[in-house]
C-alpha cells in the first residue's frame, strides 16, 4: 500500500524527516524504545518542549487480547490477517501516516516476533517523516497493561492517538485533533475524544458484539453515559437517571458505533497506572463517567458522518469491512489505489479488482465484488462472486465461490463449492468438497476429496495443545476427508455465553437475522415489563412465535418461511428452549391459532392454511415436526393437550381430523401415529383417553391402507376425500 | 377547527397555590384582572374556535342577532349546528360550576359560550373525560385552564394531522424570568425540581419517545431497544414544560372506558406515559395470559377508526399494527407559554402582565385600563394594572402591581410586585412587597409584609411585620 501524502506539507515533512532519521534506531525494535524521553513529563503533558508539541504520536495496540479469530490467530496475529489481500496493520499504519502522525508505537504481544518482522520488512519503515517503533511486551494481557507499560516507558509527551491494529479508516484526524486541543486549552479535564461513526442500528459494520447506546450532551458532544450490551436479546437499555437530571439537553444515540480511535491526552496512560484494574478503554470510560466526576475528567465524542472508520474485531466485521473496502467506502484505501510495490490491481466494472497477472479461463464467470490477487488461476466454468482471492491461488474447474475470503496460495480443485467461508494461506481443498457457511479452513489444512464441511466448522492443523502435526499424526477422515489433514477446532471463547456467541458466527444465517432484525425486535420487545419477568421462558417464547405464526395465519403478512425460521431460532436461543421441546411448542401455538380462527372445527382452518399458495405454516410444521419421530410424537401430544383444555371443548371432535390432515400433509408419519396411540393406551385422564379413542378409526384405516397401499395410491386419495365430507 | 371538540379542564383545586385558592377555584384566580380560564378560552377563540360559522349557530345561552340569521342558509346552519353542538366543554368542580359559567359570560367572549359541566372535586382529568365522553363525538382537544399562551393552535393541529397522531401534545420552554427577584428565584427553583418531566423526542419527526415525570423515574432510565431501532437519535430534556394541551383521537375515550384501563385517572401522569410506552408494541400477549375475552387491545382501537379502516382497505401494503399508536409533540419555538399552577408561577405571571399582550389578552381599555389615570399624589407605574374604581390615597407608590376592582388603598402605601384581588383594603402607611392579597382582605395600617400571601377575607392587624408567611384566617387548609 502506498498511500497519498498530503501534497502541501512538504516543508513540514522535511523537518520531520530529520527527526525521523534520528530515531530510526527505534525501529530495530528493542523492548525499550530508544526514543529520548528526558524532557517529557508523563503526567502534565510536557508543554514547553518544542518537539513535544509538534510531534504527533500514535499508539497502535497490535493485539486484540481475545480469541474471536481462532483458530486462525493461533498461527498469525490478527493485525497481519489479510483483508482484500493487504494485512490489517497496513490499513492502520497508512491511516495514521496520512493523518501526519510522525511517531507510531506498535504494541506487540502475542506473535510479537511476526509483527515486528513484518513491520521491519515492510514499506512503512522506509517511509519518510515517520518513525515506527515496535514495543514488544509479551507479558501484556490487556489494553490496560499496554497503556500502563506506555506510561512506564514515558514516551508519550502530549496528546496522542490510540488505535487498535485492526482499524480501517480514511478519516481526517486534523480537525478532531484541533477541536480536542482547543477543548483541552479551555478545560484541562477534557482528557479524551472518542471517534464514533454514525450508522443506523442495523448497519452491517456495527459490531454486534458490543451493541452500544451513548448519551451525549446535545451542544458540547460531551459523553455522559455509555452502555454496551453483549446479549443480542436484551430488550432495554438502562441509563443512569442522573445524567438526565443534571443536564437539561441530552441526546440518546443508538446510531453511533465506537471506531476505537481515541484522541487521548498524556494523562490517560497515567490514569491506567493509577487504576491498575482497568483492562480496556471502556473501563476507563466507565470509570470517568461513573466515578470520576469529582476529578473533573471529561470525555467527548467526535461524530463521523462522511468518513469511514471501522474495526475488524470479529469474523462478521471482517466480512462487513471487506465489503466496505470493495465498495470503496474506504477510498483511497482500496486495492487499485494503494497496493504493495509489485502489485497492480485494475478496477473494473461490477467492483472487480484484478491483478494484471491473473489467469482466468475463458468460461469462468467473475460476477461482482471480487478481488483477485496476482498469479492466481481460475479454471473453466468456475463462478466467483462477492469474494476476495489472494495471490498465487489455483482454482479448478466448475468451482463455485460465493461470499468467501480466500487467502494466498490456496488450491481449490474441481467441483468444489465454497460459501461464506475463510480459507487461509496454503489451504488445499480437494475435488468435490462443499464448504458450508461460516467455516474457517486455517493454514495448510487439506480437505477432501468428496466431503462436506458443515456450517461453522473450524479446521486447523494444530491439535488441542496447539502443536503442529508430526509425521505419524492421524486425522479424522470423517472430518477432513480421506486425503485430508486437519483437526476440528472446538473451543468456546471463554468470556461469552452461547447465545452471545451465536452472533459472532458469520454466515448466511446471520445475515438473515440481520435482515429480520427490525421485525424481530418488534416481536419480542413488547408488552409490559412486569409480565416479562413473571412468565416462564417457554411462555415468552410462545408469545414470540405466536406472533409470527398468527400474522401469517391471518394473512396479515406474507413472509418467507425462512424468515420465520430465523425468528423462531432466534427466540429459541433467547429463551433457552431445547430442541426437543421445540416441535411440541410450535404445534401448540399453531393449534391455538387454529382454534382462534375456527373454534369448533380447527381442522378446516388447518386445511385452508396448508392449501394456500404459500403454505408457510405447513413448511414450518414440516421443518420442525416431520424430521424425527420423537418430534412427531410430542406434536400429537401437544394437540391433545390443547384440545384437553376446558375452553377447547367444542373442538375436541376434530382431533381425528387434525391428525389425519397432518398425516395427509406428510407432517406426521403413520408410524408415529400408531406409536402414539400405543404409548398412550393407558391414559388415566378421561378427556385425553377419549381423544385417544377417537383416533381408533384412523388407526384401523392406516392398518388397512398399509396392506393395500403398495399398489394403489389413488385409493388413498379417495379415502381422504371421504374423510373431508364427514 | 371544526374537526375538533374542546375540553377545558378547570376542575383543579389549585392546591399548589394555597392560600390563594382558599375561597376561589383556580380557574377564577385573576390574572391581569381576568379570570385565569378566560386566557385559555381567549386563546381558543383567537385561533378560530367557534369562529365565523358559529355565529349562526343557535346557542342556548346566547340570543341570536336577526341579521346574522339571514346570512346563513338554513341547510348550512343545520349542518353547522350539528357539527358545533357542545363544541367547547368546560369541566369544573360541581360546587363552582355556576360561578365559573357566570364568570365566563361576564368576560364577554365574542364567539365562545362553553358548556360547563360540574364534576366531583379531586377527580383526575382522565376520569373527567370518562364522565363527559357522551358529549365528545370526534377528535378532541384537552386544554388546562391554567395555560396562558399565544401558541398557534393551528400549527399543533397541522402536526397532528400530518403525522396522523394518536395524541399530540404541546411543550415549550418555560418563560424566562425577566425581572428575577432573588426571593422569587429561590422559591421557584425547588418547585421546578420536582415537577420536571423527562421528555424524549425524535428531533426530526417530533415523535414523543419517552415521557415520564422526574419523580417517577428512580435510578434507571430505561429505553426500549425497539424505540431506538426506529429512532436512533433521541433528544432527552428536562427543560421543557408540558403545556397541558393535548389533541386526542376519539378512540382514546373508548380505550379509557375499558375495564382494565380504569386505573388511568390522570391524563398527564398516566395516560400519556402509557400511550408513549405502548408505541411500537404489538397487539398480543395479554390474550394469552388472560382468559380469552372480547377485549381489544390498544392497537385494535387505533385501527378501529373508520377513516383508517377505509384507507387500509384500499392500501396494498400490509398494515403495520406495531405503529398504530403515535404520540407527537409540538415544541413551541417562540411566543409565550406558561402554566399558572403554582404560587410562584402565579406571582410571576402577574408580575409581568405585559407579556400577555402577545396573545391579545391585554385587558381592553374600556373595561379596565391598564394604566390608571394619575390620582393626586399617587404614583402608578405603567407596569401596573389598576382598575378604574380603585381609590388610592396620597403619596402612595404602586409598582409592578395589579390592583383589582373596588380596592381601597390608603395614603403613603408602597406596593411593589404585589397582587391585590378585588375589594381589598390597604390602610395607610403599609409597605407591601411581593405580596398577594386575596379578595375582601383588609390590611390595617402600618404593616410591613414581604413575600406573603393574605388569604380570603383575612384581616391583618395593624403594625404586622411578616416575611414569607401565609396569613389566613381559617384554621389552615386541608
mmCIF file of C-alpha atoms in Angstrom, chain B residues 35-202:
data_model
loop_
_atom_site.group_PDB
_atom_site.id
_atom_site.type_symbol
_atom_site.label_atom_id
_atom_site.label_comp_id
_atom_site.label_asym_id
_atom_site.label_seq_id
_atom_site.Cartn_x
_atom_site.Cartn_y
_atom_site.Cartn_z
ATOM 1 C CA UNK B 35 -60.155 35.021 35.484
ATOM 2 C CA UNK B 36 -57.482 32.512 34.661
ATOM 3 C CA UNK B 37 -59.782 30.431 32.497
ATOM 4 C CA UNK B 38 -60.517 33.396 30.281
ATOM 5 C CA UNK B 39 -56.978 33.232 28.930
ATOM 6 C CA UNK B 40 -57.255 29.713 27.645
ATOM 7 C CA UNK B 41 -60.693 30.402 26.196
ATOM 8 C CA UNK B 42 -59.393 33.531 24.555
ATOM 9 C CA UNK B 43 -56.580 31.526 23.053
ATOM 10 C CA UNK B 44 -59.102 29.123 21.578
ATOM 11 C CA UNK B 45 -61.221 31.949 20.316
ATOM 12 C CA UNK B 46 -58.341 33.737 18.692
ATOM 13 C CA UNK B 47 -57.441 30.506 16.901
ATOM 14 C CA UNK B 48 -60.836 30.411 15.328
ATOM 15 C CA UNK B 49 -62.817 28.179 17.562
ATOM 16 C CA UNK B 50 -66.471 28.939 17.311
ATOM 17 C CA UNK B 51 -65.401 31.218 14.521
ATOM 18 C CA UNK B 52 -67.480 32.702 11.754
ATOM 19 C CA UNK B 53 -69.711 29.765 11.206
ATOM 20 C CA UNK B 54 -70.656 29.571 14.770
ATOM 21 C CA UNK B 55 -72.236 32.980 14.761
ATOM 22 C CA UNK B 56 -75.099 31.402 13.017
ATOM 23 C CA UNK B 57 -75.484 28.596 15.410
ATOM 24 C CA UNK B 58 -78.184 28.751 17.892
ATOM 25 C CA UNK B 59 -76.603 28.558 21.215
ATOM 26 C CA UNK B 60 -78.975 28.073 24.070
ATOM 27 C CA UNK B 61 -77.073 30.559 26.106
ATOM 28 C CA UNK B 62 -76.886 33.387 23.635
ATOM 29 C CA UNK B 63 -79.540 35.288 21.770
ATOM 30 C CA UNK B 64 -79.238 35.354 18.009
ATOM 31 C CA UNK B 65 -78.984 38.554 16.043
ATOM 32 C CA UNK B 66 -81.574 38.607 13.252
ATOM 33 C CA UNK B 67 -79.278 39.927 10.544
ATOM 34 C CA UNK B 68 -76.863 37.136 11.188
ATOM 35 C CA UNK B 69 -79.605 34.661 10.941
ATOM 36 C CA UNK B 70 -80.392 35.782 7.450
ATOM 37 C CA UNK B 71 -76.857 35.415 6.314
ATOM 38 C CA UNK B 72 -76.715 31.742 6.688
ATOM 39 C CA UNK B 73 -78.717 29.399 4.672
ATOM 40 C CA UNK B 74 -80.943 27.049 6.545
ATOM 41 C CA UNK B 75 -79.229 23.923 5.378
ATOM 42 C CA UNK B 76 -75.829 25.134 6.224
ATOM 43 C CA UNK B 77 -76.973 26.204 9.601
ATOM 44 C CA UNK B 78 -78.451 22.884 10.428
ATOM 45 C CA UNK B 79 -75.275 21.181 9.401
ATOM 46 C CA UNK B 80 -73.107 23.507 11.336
ATOM 47 C CA UNK B 81 -75.343 23.364 14.340
ATOM 48 C CA UNK B 82 -74.890 19.670 14.389
ATOM 49 C CA UNK B 83 -71.182 19.949 14.000
ATOM 50 C CA UNK B 84 -70.777 22.545 16.610
ATOM 51 C CA UNK B 85 -73.087 21.348 19.203
ATOM 52 C CA UNK B 86 -71.283 21.292 22.522
ATOM 53 C CA UNK B 87 -68.217 22.394 20.798
ATOM 54 C CA UNK B 88 -66.437 23.598 23.888
ATOM 55 C CA UNK B 89 -66.879 21.970 27.223
ATOM 56 C CA UNK B 90 -65.505 23.258 30.457
ATOM 57 C CA UNK B 91 -65.102 20.739 33.202
ATOM 58 C CA UNK B 92 -65.347 22.360 36.590
ATOM 59 C CA UNK B 93 -65.858 21.331 40.158
ATOM 60 C CA UNK B 94 -69.523 20.918 40.800
ATOM 61 C CA UNK B 95 -69.529 23.470 43.591
ATOM 62 C CA UNK B 96 -68.079 26.101 41.356
ATOM 63 C CA UNK B 97 -69.699 25.284 38.056
ATOM 64 C CA UNK B 98 -72.289 28.023 38.075
ATOM 65 C CA UNK B 99 -69.844 30.581 39.256
ATOM 66 C CA UNK B 100 -67.408 29.674 36.542
ATOM 67 C CA UNK B 101 -70.135 29.759 33.933
ATOM 68 C CA UNK B 102 -71.169 33.217 35.032
ATOM 69 C CA UNK B 103 -67.622 34.432 35.166
ATOM 70 C CA UNK B 104 -67.014 33.294 31.620
ATOM 71 C CA UNK B 105 -70.119 35.016 30.407
ATOM 72 C CA UNK B 106 -69.161 38.165 32.196
ATOM 73 C CA UNK B 107 -65.923 38.188 30.288
ATOM 74 C CA UNK B 108 -67.899 38.628 27.092
ATOM 75 C CA UNK B 109 -66.022 36.440 24.745
ATOM 76 C CA UNK B 110 -67.322 37.105 21.274
ATOM 77 C CA UNK B 111 -67.536 33.650 19.888
ATOM 78 C CA UNK B 112 -67.315 31.222 22.690
ATOM 79 C CA UNK B 113 -70.006 30.189 25.018
ATOM 80 C CA UNK B 114 -68.939 26.936 26.527
ATOM 81 C CA UNK B 115 -70.972 24.383 28.311
ATOM 82 C CA UNK B 116 -69.844 23.944 31.872
ATOM 83 C CA UNK B 117 -70.071 20.536 33.384
ATOM 84 C CA UNK B 118 -69.672 20.013 37.065
ATOM 85 C CA UNK B 119 -67.784 17.044 38.364
ATOM 86 C CA UNK B 120 -66.713 15.857 41.768
ATOM 87 C CA UNK B 121 -63.805 17.611 43.291
ATOM 88 C CA UNK B 122 -60.403 15.980 43.048
ATOM 89 C CA UNK B 123 -61.084 13.528 40.295
ATOM 90 C CA UNK B 124 -58.431 13.048 37.693
ATOM 91 C CA UNK B 125 -58.518 14.578 34.258
ATOM 92 C CA UNK B 126 -58.890 11.210 32.598
ATOM 93 C CA UNK B 127 -61.799 10.464 34.917
ATOM 94 C CA UNK B 128 -63.379 13.703 33.796
ATOM 95 C CA UNK B 129 -63.063 12.571 30.205
ATOM 96 C CA UNK B 130 -64.880 9.385 31.040
ATOM 97 C CA UNK B 131 -67.726 11.373 32.510
ATOM 98 C CA UNK B 132 -68.205 13.618 29.525
ATOM 99 C CA UNK B 133 -67.447 11.080 26.844
ATOM 100 C CA UNK B 134 -71.033 11.021 25.590
ATOM 101 C CA UNK B 135 -70.630 14.603 24.605
ATOM 102 C CA UNK B 136 -67.483 14.044 22.626
ATOM 103 C CA UNK B 137 -68.238 12.985 19.108
ATOM 104 C CA UNK B 138 -64.959 13.424 17.370
ATOM 105 C CA UNK B 139 -61.280 14.014 17.905
ATOM 106 C CA UNK B 140 -60.822 16.419 20.715
ATOM 107 C CA UNK B 141 -58.528 18.903 22.315
ATOM 108 C CA UNK B 142 -57.922 18.919 26.016
ATOM 109 C CA UNK B 143 -56.555 22.107 27.441
ATOM 110 C CA UNK B 144 -55.950 23.029 31.009
ATOM 111 C CA UNK B 145 -57.498 26.239 32.310
ATOM 112 C CA UNK B 146 -54.143 27.300 33.681
ATOM 113 C CA UNK B 147 -52.430 27.593 30.327
ATOM 114 C CA UNK B 148 -51.516 31.085 29.315
ATOM 115 C CA UNK B 149 -50.024 31.153 25.920
ATOM 116 C CA UNK B 150 -50.149 32.577 22.461
ATOM 117 C CA UNK B 151 -49.337 29.265 20.853
ATOM 118 C CA UNK B 152 -50.586 28.939 17.294
ATOM 119 C CA UNK B 153 -53.013 26.105 17.763
ATOM 120 C CA UNK B 154 -53.412 25.568 14.064
ATOM 121 C CA UNK B 155 -49.781 24.565 13.864
ATOM 122 C CA UNK B 156 -50.296 21.936 16.519
ATOM 123 C CA UNK B 157 -53.301 20.692 14.622
ATOM 124 C CA UNK B 158 -51.247 20.637 11.445
ATOM 125 C CA UNK B 159 -48.644 18.456 13.079
ATOM 126 C CA UNK B 160 -51.382 16.249 14.429
ATOM 127 C CA UNK B 161 -52.915 15.781 11.025
ATOM 128 C CA UNK B 162 -49.655 15.477 9.191
ATOM 129 C CA UNK B 163 -48.402 12.681 11.394
ATOM 130 C CA UNK B 164 -51.807 11.174 11.879
ATOM 131 C CA UNK B 165 -51.011 11.155 15.556
ATOM 132 C CA UNK B 166 -52.970 9.458 18.266
ATOM 133 C CA UNK B 167 -52.069 12.253 20.566
ATOM 134 C CA UNK B 168 -50.204 15.467 20.027
ATOM 135 C CA UNK B 169 -49.101 17.482 22.958
ATOM 136 C CA UNK B 170 -47.681 20.919 23.434
ATOM 137 C CA UNK B 171 -44.361 21.519 25.088
ATOM 138 C CA UNK B 172 -42.480 24.752 25.424
ATOM 139 C CA UNK B 173 -39.541 26.185 27.164
ATOM 140 C CA UNK B 174 -40.830 27.924 30.230
ATOM 141 C CA UNK B 175 -40.744 31.709 30.048
ATOM 142 C CA UNK B 176 -37.511 33.268 31.098
ATOM 143 C CA UNK B 177 -37.753 35.291 34.199
ATOM 144 C CA UNK B 178 -37.090 38.839 33.009
ATOM 145 C CA UNK B 179 -37.034 40.513 36.319
ATOM 146 C CA UNK B 180 -35.841 37.873 38.650
ATOM 147 C CA UNK B 181 -36.086 38.799 42.233
ATOM 148 C CA UNK B 182 -33.740 36.890 44.436
ATOM 149 C CA UNK B 183 -36.517 35.634 46.603
ATOM 150 C CA UNK B 184 -38.723 34.721 43.711
ATOM 151 C CA UNK B 185 -35.943 32.665 42.241
ATOM 152 C CA UNK B 186 -35.257 30.900 45.435
ATOM 153 C CA UNK B 187 -38.882 29.979 45.670
ATOM 154 C CA UNK B 188 -39.110 28.841 42.141
ATOM 155 C CA UNK B 189 -36.116 26.585 41.982
ATOM 156 C CA UNK B 190 -37.255 23.812 44.315
ATOM 157 C CA UNK B 191 -40.692 23.811 42.748
ATOM 158 C CA UNK B 192 -39.126 23.235 39.383
ATOM 159 C CA UNK B 193 -37.000 20.417 40.553
ATOM 160 C CA UNK B 194 -39.748 18.041 41.469
ATOM 161 C CA UNK B 195 -42.162 18.821 38.698
ATOM 162 C CA UNK B 196 -39.889 18.421 35.751
ATOM 163 C CA UNK B 197 -40.546 15.839 33.124
ATOM 164 C CA UNK B 198 -38.169 13.750 31.139
ATOM 165 C CA UNK B 199 -39.250 14.270 27.586
ATOM 166 C CA UNK B 200 -37.586 12.275 24.852
ATOM 167 C CA UNK B 201 -38.252 13.473 21.332
ATOM 168 C CA UNK B 202 -37.077 12.451 17.927
#
